[in-house]
Amino acid sequence: MRKPLIAANWKMNKTVGEAEAFLRDFIPLITEVEDTDIVIAPPFTALSAVSSLLKGSPIQLSAQNMFYEEKGAYTGEIAPGMLTDLCCTHVLLGHSERRQYFRETDEILNKKVKAARAHGLTAIFCIGESLGEREAGETFAVLQRELEEGLKAIGPEGIVIAYEPIWAIGTGKTATTGQVQEAHRFIREKLSALYGNEASSMRILYGGSVTPENIDALMECADVDGALVGGASLKPDSFARLVRFRR
Ligand code: PGA
């Protein structure tokens, strides 16, 4: 059985004070949740404060990005060891905003996933096609390339896949459950080709305009094991409803 995982990607939102206020309201709302993993990815500047507030809670901490080198002259970058030092357990890698605006390639991402694993961080590895690619019938080819290149020479442990069709991110356009299940099925097949039986225990999250209104239907899909949520994770009551999805 794959334990569901619901992850909040706050992107470039929330000051330290705002992050603390969120947790004060959010933690009491999820005290009875046991059968779902909850991960929050605040901006770097709030990691330390959020880490302190999460001590003793089951909520796990994620960064939204990291560099692959250990240390040195890389102005503005954050090393994997700096994240584990703050008790991060997860890191988002390959988000389409990183690929698109910051030119992160499959090759760079492969180095990042390797570095994350070397430090014991679980990589939430994001893949997904653009609208143009979908319309050109290239969805599966894109997913296959991103998986094969990004995960080259990396084992299945500590890898969570997030399928995020770029056209559904922040647009209010959720993929239909049919489109989601079709893509997740395909990803599971490719993971089986890479990892054999171990693929059946790997979690595949869906991301892209997930809301309290559509979470239950998405979680009904056989190969959807959770969600990576941007906009709807910014408010405590909305994120709590996502974590308490009903199947
Ligand atoms: P969204 O973002 O939920 O605001 O669409 C999802 C993501 O980019 O991870």
XYZ file of N, CA, C and O and ligand atoms in Angstrom, residues 9 11 92 95-97 126 164 168-172 207-211 228-233, ligand 1:
105
model
N 3.395 23.525 -1.777
C 4.496 24.267 -2.401
C 4.125 25.744 -2.310
O 3.312 26.227 -3.088
N 5.898 28.253 -2.963
C 6.556 29.090 -3.988
C 7.118 30.359 -3.334
O 7.574 30.300 -2.201
N 11.937 19.759 -3.382
C 11.278 19.739 -4.697
C 12.360 19.933 -5.748
O 13.182 20.843 -5.610
N 10.744 21.412 -10.702
C 9.463 22.103 -10.899
C 9.512 22.853 -12.232
O 10.550 23.408 -12.599
N 8.381 22.889 -12.915
C 8.391 23.504 -14.258
C 8.798 24.974 -14.203
O 9.366 25.500 -15.165
N 8.531 25.644 -13.078
C 8.971 27.048 -12.983
C 10.492 27.123 -12.931
O 11.085 28.078 -13.440
N 9.583 16.673 -10.173
C 8.421 17.113 -10.958
C 8.668 16.954 -12.455
O 9.743 17.309 -12.962
N 2.951 17.192 -13.086
C 2.324 18.512 -13.115
C 2.257 19.019 -14.556
O 3.248 19.571 -15.065
N -1.777 23.297 -16.432
C -2.749 23.248 -15.323
C -2.222 23.955 -14.075
O -2.949 24.073 -13.085
N -0.976 24.427 -14.105
C -0.397 25.021 -12.898
C -0.825 26.474 -12.747
O -0.545 27.303 -13.624
N -1.522 26.751 -11.663
C -1.909 28.126 -11.349
C -2.911 28.723 -12.319
O -3.158 29.920 -12.323
N -3.507 27.907 -13.162
C -4.397 28.420 -14.202
C -5.863 28.186 -13.881
O -6.734 28.729 -14.555
N -6.116 27.338 -12.867
C -7.508 26.977 -12.582
C -7.992 25.869 -13.502
O -9.097 25.369 -13.375
N -0.146 17.410 -9.560
C -0.135 18.841 -9.230
C -0.651 19.671 -10.384
O -0.418 19.339 -11.554
N -1.348 20.751 -10.069
C -1.889 21.643 -11.090
C -3.323 21.986 -10.755
O -4.233 21.211 -11.028
N -3.507 23.162 -10.104
C -4.845 23.639 -9.735
C -5.641 22.629 -8.904
O -6.842 22.457 -9.101
N -4.957 21.968 -7.974
C -5.673 21.104 -7.015
C -6.368 21.999 -5.996
O -5.773 22.969 -5.503
N -7.623 21.707 -5.712
C -8.403 22.512 -4.768
C -9.221 21.587 -3.856
O -9.356 20.393 -4.145
N 0.623 17.688 -5.089
C 1.556 18.787 -4.849
C 0.768 20.059 -5.155
O 0.299 20.242 -6.283
N 0.607 20.896 -4.137
C -0.380 21.964 -4.236
C 0.251 23.339 -4.039
O 0.965 23.562 -3.050
N -0.006 24.235 -4.965
C 0.481 25.608 -4.847
C -0.562 26.491 -4.189
O -0.690 26.545 -2.963
N -1.341 27.185 -5.005
C -2.290 28.191 -4.525
C -3.161 27.751 -3.357
O -3.299 28.480 -2.370
N -3.736 26.558 -3.447
C -4.682 26.117 -2.418
C -3.985 25.636 -1.141
O -4.656 25.212 -0.200
N -2.648 25.718 -1.106
C -1.941 25.332 0.126
C -1.600 26.548 0.981
O -1.021 26.414 2.051
P -1.062 25.276 -8.252
O 0.530 24.936 -8.300
O -1.666 24.314 -7.263
O -1.141 26.706 -7.802
O -1.573 25.063 -9.633
C 0.985 23.619 -8.235
C 2.486 23.595 -8.337
O 3.043 24.365 -9.123
O 3.157 22.812 -7.640
